[in-house]
Amino acid sequence: AQKITQTQPGMFVQEKEAVTLDCTYDTSDPSYGLFWYKQPSSGEMIFLIYQGSYDQQNATEGRYSLNFQKARKSANLVISASQLGDSAMYFCAMRSEEGKLIFGQGTELSVKP
Amino acid sequence: GAGVSQSPSNKVTEKGKDVELRCDPISGHTALYWYRQRLGQGLEFLIYFQGNSAPDKSGLPSDRFSAERTGESVSTLTIQRTQQEDSAVYLCASSLAGQGRSPLHFGNGTRLTVT
């Protein structure tokens, strides 16, 4: 069975500093995908970054990068140079080979000025 | 282009009534997902449709919940005999494909309140 775990209910970071949001997962599928989404207080879901299980390099998208450690089954999101607008809920998600996509419980990030 | 559209945006219903929630995915998207999000919680998987394959219903919490999808278009989520614990935001998402790196595109959700 698939499982996604985000162990940090809340995180604080100083503006302009980097922050790492943790995500661990469990699956028996050899092929899977990992996603990160941002949900501001408005409620919309914003796709940030994707990592495939067979991707050779860690994914990067602007200020977002994914620290993918396959053997440890972790896919941590790194946000560099935090901005006030980064304050939001962040969800890690995993898609199975069959396409089912499940989400973790989320981490609430607060960026301090 | 239009995004994922959900209706109604808000629904208030009395306990015991049936409700139907609608989702119009992005045209051409073969995969469609429904999730439930209670206040301050994560997204709870409900059901996944991929093309003409049998849907993955493994997340439906009880037999009061059902969902249908017509081909690769509109989907409806039906909750029968609503209970107060059904109060939540119901999110629909679609993706170009059900596998690989195709991200989910979400609608704005239907906020259901059961009184």
PDB file of N, CA, C and O in Angstrom, chain A residues 33 35 37 39 43-45 47 50 52 55 89 91 95-106, chain B residues 33 35 37 40-43 45 48 56 58-59 91 95 97-106 108:
ATOM      1  N   GLY A  33       5.721   8.499  -9.113  1.00  0.00           N
ATOM      2  CA  GLY A  33       6.053   9.912  -9.248  1.00  0.00           C
ATOM      3  C   GLY A  33       5.732  10.654  -7.975  1.00  0.00           C
ATOM      4  O   GLY A  33       4.794  10.313  -7.259  1.00  0.00           O
ATOM      5  N   PHE A  35       5.099  14.551  -6.285  1.00  0.00           N
ATOM      6  CA  PHE A  35       4.692  15.914  -6.595  1.00  0.00           C
ATOM      7  C   PHE A  35       4.696  16.743  -5.305  1.00  0.00           C
ATOM      8  O   PHE A  35       4.456  16.213  -4.207  1.00  0.00           O
ATOM      9  N   TYR A  37       2.741  20.353  -4.007  1.00  0.00           N
ATOM     10  CA  TYR A  37       1.748  21.379  -4.283  1.00  0.00           C
ATOM     11  C   TYR A  37       1.751  22.407  -3.157  1.00  0.00           C
ATOM     12  O   TYR A  37       2.026  22.077  -1.997  1.00  0.00           O
ATOM     13  N   GLN A  39      -0.717  25.302  -1.276  1.00  0.00           N
ATOM     14  CA  GLN A  39      -2.097  25.747  -1.108  1.00  0.00           C
ATOM     15  C   GLN A  39      -2.113  26.995  -0.230  1.00  0.00           C
ATOM     16  O   GLN A  39      -2.033  26.919   0.997  1.00  0.00           O
ATOM     17  N   GLY A  43      -7.023  28.793  -0.954  1.00  0.00           N
ATOM     18  CA  GLY A  43      -7.517  27.445  -1.176  1.00  0.00           C
ATOM     19  C   GLY A  43      -7.125  26.800  -2.498  1.00  0.00           C
ATOM     20  O   GLY A  43      -7.302  25.593  -2.663  1.00  0.00           O
ATOM     21  N   GLU A  44      -6.628  27.587  -3.440  1.00  0.00           N
ATOM     22  CA  GLU A  44      -6.256  26.968  -4.714  1.00  0.00           C
ATOM     23  C   GLU A  44      -5.053  26.049  -4.527  1.00  0.00           C
ATOM     24  O   GLU A  44      -4.264  26.220  -3.616  1.00  0.00           O
ATOM     25  N   MET A  45      -4.949  25.069  -5.396  1.00  0.00           N
ATOM     26  CA  MET A  45      -3.838  24.129  -5.361  1.00  0.00           C
ATOM     27  C   MET A  45      -2.904  24.463  -6.514  1.00  0.00           C
ATOM     28  O   MET A  45      -3.313  24.442  -7.681  1.00  0.00           O
ATOM     29  N   PHE A  47       0.603  23.579  -8.486  1.00  0.00           N
ATOM     30  CA  PHE A  47       1.654  22.590  -8.725  1.00  0.00           C
ATOM     31  C   PHE A  47       3.019  23.274  -8.696  1.00  0.00           C
ATOM     32  O   PHE A  47       3.224  24.318  -9.327  1.00  0.00           O
ATOM     33  N   TYR A  50       7.930  18.216  -9.817  1.00  0.00           N
ATOM     34  CA  TYR A  50       7.720  16.781  -9.986  1.00  0.00           C
ATOM     35  C   TYR A  50       9.058  16.053 -10.019  1.00  0.00           C
ATOM     36  O   TYR A  50      10.036  16.550 -10.592  1.00  0.00           O
ATOM     37  N   GLY A  52      10.309  12.001 -10.892  1.00  0.00           N
ATOM     38  CA  GLY A  52      10.014  10.630 -11.236  1.00  0.00           C
ATOM     39  C   GLY A  52      10.984   9.683 -10.555  1.00  0.00           C
ATOM     40  O   GLY A  52      12.152  10.029 -10.336  1.00  0.00           O
ATOM     41  N   ASP A  55      14.123   9.262 -12.478  1.00  0.00           N
ATOM     42  CA  ASP A  55      14.881  10.452 -12.878  1.00  0.00           C
ATOM     43  C   ASP A  55      16.261  10.401 -12.245  1.00  0.00           C
ATOM     44  O   ASP A  55      16.389  10.147 -11.039  1.00  0.00           O
ATOM     45  N   MET A  89       0.205  26.352   2.898  1.00  0.00           N
ATOM     46  CA  MET A  89       0.320  24.913   3.174  1.00  0.00           C
ATOM     47  C   MET A  89       1.025  24.264   1.996  1.00  0.00           C
ATOM     48  O   MET A  89       0.781  24.628   0.837  1.00  0.00           O
ATOM     49  N   PHE A  91       1.924  20.487   0.275  1.00  0.00           N
ATOM     50  CA  PHE A  91       1.565  19.071   0.270  1.00  0.00           C
ATOM     51  C   PHE A  91       2.489  18.283  -0.652  1.00  0.00           C
ATOM     52  O   PHE A  91       2.727  18.671  -1.800  1.00  0.00           O
ATOM     53  N   ARG A  95       2.155   9.423  -6.917  1.00  0.00           N
ATOM     54  CA  ARG A  95       1.316   8.740  -7.906  1.00  0.00           C
ATOM     55  C   ARG A  95       1.869   7.334  -8.121  1.00  0.00           C
ATOM     56  O   ARG A  95       3.064   7.171  -8.386  1.00  0.00           O
ATOM     57  N   SER A  96       0.973   6.353  -8.045  1.00  0.00           N
ATOM     58  CA  SER A  96       1.372   4.967  -8.251  1.00  0.00           C
ATOM     59  C   SER A  96       1.470   4.657  -9.740  1.00  0.00           C
ATOM     60  O   SER A  96       1.093   5.480 -10.592  1.00  0.00           O
ATOM     61  N   GLU A  97       1.916   3.464 -10.055  1.00  0.00           N
ATOM     62  CA  GLU A  97       1.986   3.032 -11.460  1.00  0.00           C
ATOM     63  C   GLU A  97       0.612   3.053 -12.125  1.00  0.00           C
ATOM     64  O   GLU A  97       0.489   3.346 -13.315  1.00  0.00           O
ATOM     65  N   GLU A  98      -0.422   2.746 -11.337  1.00  0.00           N
ATOM     66  CA  GLU A  98      -1.774   2.693 -11.888  1.00  0.00           C
ATOM     67  C   GLU A  98      -2.395   4.089 -12.006  1.00  0.00           C
ATOM     68  O   GLU A  98      -3.448   4.240 -12.619  1.00  0.00           O
ATOM     69  N   GLY A  99      -1.765   5.081 -11.386  1.00  0.00           N
ATOM     70  CA  GLY A  99      -2.243   6.446 -11.518  1.00  0.00           C
ATOM     71  C   GLY A  99      -2.895   7.039 -10.291  1.00  0.00           C
ATOM     72  O   GLY A  99      -3.145   8.245 -10.238  1.00  0.00           O
ATOM     73  N   LYS A 100      -3.187   6.210  -9.299  1.00  0.00           N
ATOM     74  CA  LYS A 100      -3.774   6.740  -8.064  1.00  0.00           C
ATOM     75  C   LYS A 100      -2.779   7.699  -7.432  1.00  0.00           C
ATOM     76  O   LYS A 100      -1.587   7.413  -7.336  1.00  0.00           O
ATOM     77  N   LEU A 101      -3.261   8.850  -6.983  1.00  0.00           N
ATOM     78  CA  LEU A 101      -2.383   9.888  -6.453  1.00  0.00           C
ATOM     79  C   LEU A 101      -2.873  10.264  -5.058  1.00  0.00           C
ATOM     80  O   LEU A 101      -4.004  10.731  -4.906  1.00  0.00           O
ATOM     81  N   ILE A 102      -2.008  10.060  -4.054  1.00  0.00           N
ATOM     82  CA  ILE A 102      -2.386  10.364  -2.677  1.00  0.00           C
ATOM     83  C   ILE A 102      -1.503  11.479  -2.127  1.00  0.00           C
ATOM     84  O   ILE A 102      -0.372  11.660  -2.574  1.00  0.00           O
ATOM     85  N   PHE A 103      -2.053  12.199  -1.154  1.00  0.00           N
ATOM     86  CA  PHE A 103      -1.377  13.348  -0.572  1.00  0.00           C
ATOM     87  C   PHE A 103      -0.999  13.096   0.885  1.00  0.00           C
ATOM     88  O   PHE A 103      -1.664  12.323   1.587  1.00  0.00           O
ATOM     89  N   GLY A 104       0.047  13.781   1.329  1.00  0.00           N
ATOM     90  CA  GLY A 104       0.382  13.805   2.745  1.00  0.00           C
ATOM     91  C   GLY A 104      -0.507  14.796   3.476  1.00  0.00           C
ATOM     92  O   GLY A 104      -1.363  15.451   2.874  1.00  0.00           O
ATOM     93  N   GLN A 105      -0.289  14.924   4.784  1.00  0.00           N
ATOM     94  CA  GLN A 105      -1.137  15.780   5.618  1.00  0.00           C
ATOM     95  C   GLN A 105      -0.760  17.255   5.527  1.00  0.00           C
ATOM     96  O   GLN A 105      -1.495  18.108   6.004  1.00  0.00           O
ATOM     97  N   GLY A 106       0.381  17.534   4.938  1.00  0.00           N
ATOM     98  CA  GLY A 106       0.741  18.932   4.719  1.00  0.00           C
ATOM     99  C   GLY A 106       1.622  19.526   5.795  1.00  0.00           C
ATOM    100  O   GLY A 106       1.645  19.064   6.943  1.00  0.00           O
TER     101      GLY A 106
ATOM    102  N   TYR B  33      -9.800  13.016 -10.811  1.00  0.00           N
ATOM    103  CA  TYR B  33      -9.690  12.625  -9.406  1.00  0.00           C
ATOM    104  C   TYR B  33     -10.673  13.437  -8.572  1.00  0.00           C
ATOM    105  O   TYR B  33     -10.899  14.624  -8.839  1.00  0.00           O
ATOM    106  N   TYR B  35     -11.185  14.470  -4.387  1.00  0.00           N
ATOM    107  CA  TYR B  35     -10.600  14.473  -3.049  1.00  0.00           C
ATOM    108  C   TYR B  35     -11.539  15.201  -2.096  1.00  0.00           C
ATOM    109  O   TYR B  35     -12.324  16.066  -2.488  1.00  0.00           O
ATOM    110  N   GLN B  37     -11.334  17.484   1.475  1.00  0.00           N
ATOM    111  CA  GLN B  37     -10.433  18.199   2.375  1.00  0.00           C
ATOM    112  C   GLN B  37     -11.230  18.813   3.514  1.00  0.00           C
ATOM    113  O   GLN B  37     -11.973  19.784   3.312  1.00  0.00           O
ATOM    114  N   GLY B  40      -8.423  22.440   7.664  1.00  0.00           N
ATOM    115  CA  GLY B  40      -7.097  22.303   8.253  1.00  0.00           C
ATOM    116  C   GLY B  40      -6.435  20.962   8.037  1.00  0.00           C
ATOM    117  O   GLY B  40      -5.394  20.675   8.635  1.00  0.00           O
ATOM    118  N   GLN B  41      -7.034  20.139   7.173  1.00  0.00           N
ATOM    119  CA  GLN B  41      -6.505  18.793   6.957  1.00  0.00           C
ATOM    120  C   GLN B  41      -5.901  18.657   5.552  1.00  0.00           C
ATOM    121  O   GLN B  41      -5.974  19.584   4.733  1.00  0.00           O
ATOM    122  N   GLY B  42      -5.347  17.485   5.307  1.00  0.00           N
ATOM    123  CA  GLY B  42      -4.812  17.187   3.983  1.00  0.00           C
ATOM    124  C   GLY B  42      -5.911  16.754   3.031  1.00  0.00           C
ATOM    125  O   GLY B  42      -7.098  16.766   3.366  1.00  0.00           O
ATOM    126  N   LEU B  43      -5.521  16.389   1.819  1.00  0.00           N
ATOM    127  CA  LEU B  43      -6.469  15.942   0.804  1.00  0.00           C
ATOM    128  C   LEU B  43      -6.634  14.431   0.920  1.00  0.00           C
ATOM    129  O   LEU B  43      -5.670  13.678   0.806  1.00  0.00           O
ATOM    130  N   PHE B  45      -7.972  11.104  -0.636  1.00  0.00           N
ATOM    131  CA  PHE B  45      -8.329  10.518  -1.939  1.00  0.00           C
ATOM    132  C   PHE B  45      -9.682   9.826  -1.851  1.00  0.00           C
ATOM    133  O   PHE B  45      -9.948   9.062  -0.921  1.00  0.00           O
ATOM    134  N   TYR B  48     -10.679   7.756  -8.538  1.00  0.00           N
ATOM    135  CA  TYR B  48      -9.849   8.113  -9.689  1.00  0.00           C
ATOM    136  C   TYR B  48     -10.394   7.423 -10.930  1.00  0.00           C
ATOM    137  O   TYR B  48     -10.636   6.219 -10.927  1.00  0.00           O
ATOM    138  N   ASP B  56     -10.845   3.584  -9.825  1.00  0.00           N
ATOM    139  CA  ASP B  56     -10.292   3.171  -8.529  1.00  0.00           C
ATOM    140  C   ASP B  56     -11.141   3.838  -7.448  1.00  0.00           C
ATOM    141  O   ASP B  56     -11.007   5.028  -7.197  1.00  0.00           O
ATOM    142  N   SER B  58     -11.185   3.036  -4.249  1.00  0.00           N
ATOM    143  CA  SER B  58     -10.687   2.570  -2.951  1.00  0.00           C
ATOM    144  C   SER B  58     -10.776   3.609  -1.839  1.00  0.00           C
ATOM    145  O   SER B  58     -10.711   3.259  -0.663  1.00  0.00           O
ATOM    146  N   GLY B  59     -10.936   4.888  -2.205  1.00  0.00           N
ATOM    147  CA  GLY B  59     -10.992   5.923  -1.178  1.00  0.00           C
ATOM    148  C   GLY B  59     -12.386   6.323  -0.733  1.00  0.00           C
ATOM    149  O   GLY B  59     -12.537   7.097   0.219  1.00  0.00           O
ATOM    150  N   LEU B  91     -12.737  18.552  -3.709  1.00  0.00           N
ATOM    151  CA  LEU B  91     -11.893  19.039  -4.801  1.00  0.00           C
ATOM    152  C   LEU B  91     -11.863  18.016  -5.929  1.00  0.00           C
ATOM    153  O   LEU B  91     -11.708  16.819  -5.696  1.00  0.00           O
ATOM    154  N   SER B  95      -5.936  15.475 -15.085  1.00  0.00           N
ATOM    155  CA  SER B  95      -4.594  15.524 -15.653  1.00  0.00           C
ATOM    156  C   SER B  95      -4.622  14.924 -17.044  1.00  0.00           C
ATOM    157  O   SER B  95      -5.495  14.106 -17.366  1.00  0.00           O
ATOM    158  N   ALA B  97      -2.781  12.771 -18.434  1.00  0.00           N
ATOM    159  CA  ALA B  97      -2.676  11.320 -18.373  1.00  0.00           C
ATOM    160  C   ALA B  97      -2.672  10.894 -16.923  1.00  0.00           C
ATOM    161  O   ALA B  97      -2.370  11.688 -16.033  1.00  0.00           O
ATOM    162  N   GLY B  98      -3.017   9.625 -16.707  1.00  0.00           N
ATOM    163  CA  GLY B  98      -3.053   9.155 -15.327  1.00  0.00           C
ATOM    164  C   GLY B  98      -1.730   8.611 -14.837  1.00  0.00           C
ATOM    165  O   GLY B  98      -1.609   8.230 -13.691  1.00  0.00           O
ATOM    166  N   GLN B  99      -0.740   8.603 -15.701  1.00  0.00           N
ATOM    167  CA  GLN B  99       0.570   8.131 -15.279  1.00  0.00           C
ATOM    168  C   GLN B  99       1.613   9.206 -15.548  1.00  0.00           C
ATOM    169  O   GLN B  99       1.345  10.203 -16.200  1.00  0.00           O
ATOM    170  N   GLY B 100       2.788   8.958 -15.006  1.00  0.00           N
ATOM    171  CA  GLY B 100       3.903   9.831 -15.311  1.00  0.00           C
ATOM    172  C   GLY B 100       3.826  11.189 -14.664  1.00  0.00           C
ATOM    173  O   GLY B 100       3.217  11.377 -13.604  1.00  0.00           O
ATOM    174  N   ARG B 101       4.421  12.152 -15.367  1.00  0.00           N
ATOM    175  CA  ARG B 101       4.653  13.458 -14.771  1.00  0.00           C
ATOM    176  C   ARG B 101       3.539  14.463 -15.018  1.00  0.00           C
ATOM    177  O   ARG B 101       3.688  15.643 -14.698  1.00  0.00           O
ATOM    178  N   SER B 102       2.423  14.033 -15.583  1.00  0.00           N
ATOM    179  CA  SER B 102       1.315  14.962 -15.817  1.00  0.00           C
ATOM    180  C   SER B 102       0.765  15.457 -14.490  1.00  0.00           C
ATOM    181  O   SER B 102       0.225  14.665 -13.701  1.00  0.00           O
ATOM    182  N   PRO B 103       0.875  16.746 -14.217  1.00  0.00           N
ATOM    183  CA  PRO B 103       0.398  17.247 -12.928  1.00  0.00           C
ATOM    184  C   PRO B 103      -1.127  17.311 -12.900  1.00  0.00           C
ATOM    185  O   PRO B 103      -1.783  17.361 -13.940  1.00  0.00           O
ATOM    186  N   LEU B 104      -1.666  17.309 -11.716  1.00  0.00           N
ATOM    187  CA  LEU B 104      -3.095  17.509 -11.538  1.00  0.00           C
ATOM    188  C   LEU B 104      -3.417  18.996 -11.581  1.00  0.00           C
ATOM    189  O   LEU B 104      -2.703  19.808 -10.994  1.00  0.00           O
ATOM    190  N   HIS B 105      -4.491  19.317 -12.288  1.00  0.00           N
ATOM    191  CA  HIS B 105      -5.019  20.673 -12.316  1.00  0.00           C
ATOM    192  C   HIS B 105      -6.313  20.651 -11.511  1.00  0.00           C
ATOM    193  O   HIS B 105      -7.227  19.890 -11.838  1.00  0.00           O
ATOM    194  N   PHE B 106      -6.373  21.484 -10.498  1.00  0.00           N
ATOM    195  CA  PHE B 106      -7.500  21.445  -9.569  1.00  0.00           C
ATOM    196  C   PHE B 106      -8.552  22.506  -9.889  1.00  0.00           C
ATOM    197  O   PHE B 106      -8.236  23.612 -10.356  1.00  0.00           O
ATOM    198  N   ASN B 108     -11.766  24.838  -8.102  1.00  0.00           N
ATOM    199  CA  ASN B 108     -11.817  25.643  -6.894  1.00  0.00           C
ATOM    200  C   ASN B 108     -12.553  24.963  -5.745  1.00  0.00           C
ATOM    201  O   ASN B 108     -12.607  25.502  -4.643  1.00  0.00           O
TER     202      ASN B 108
END
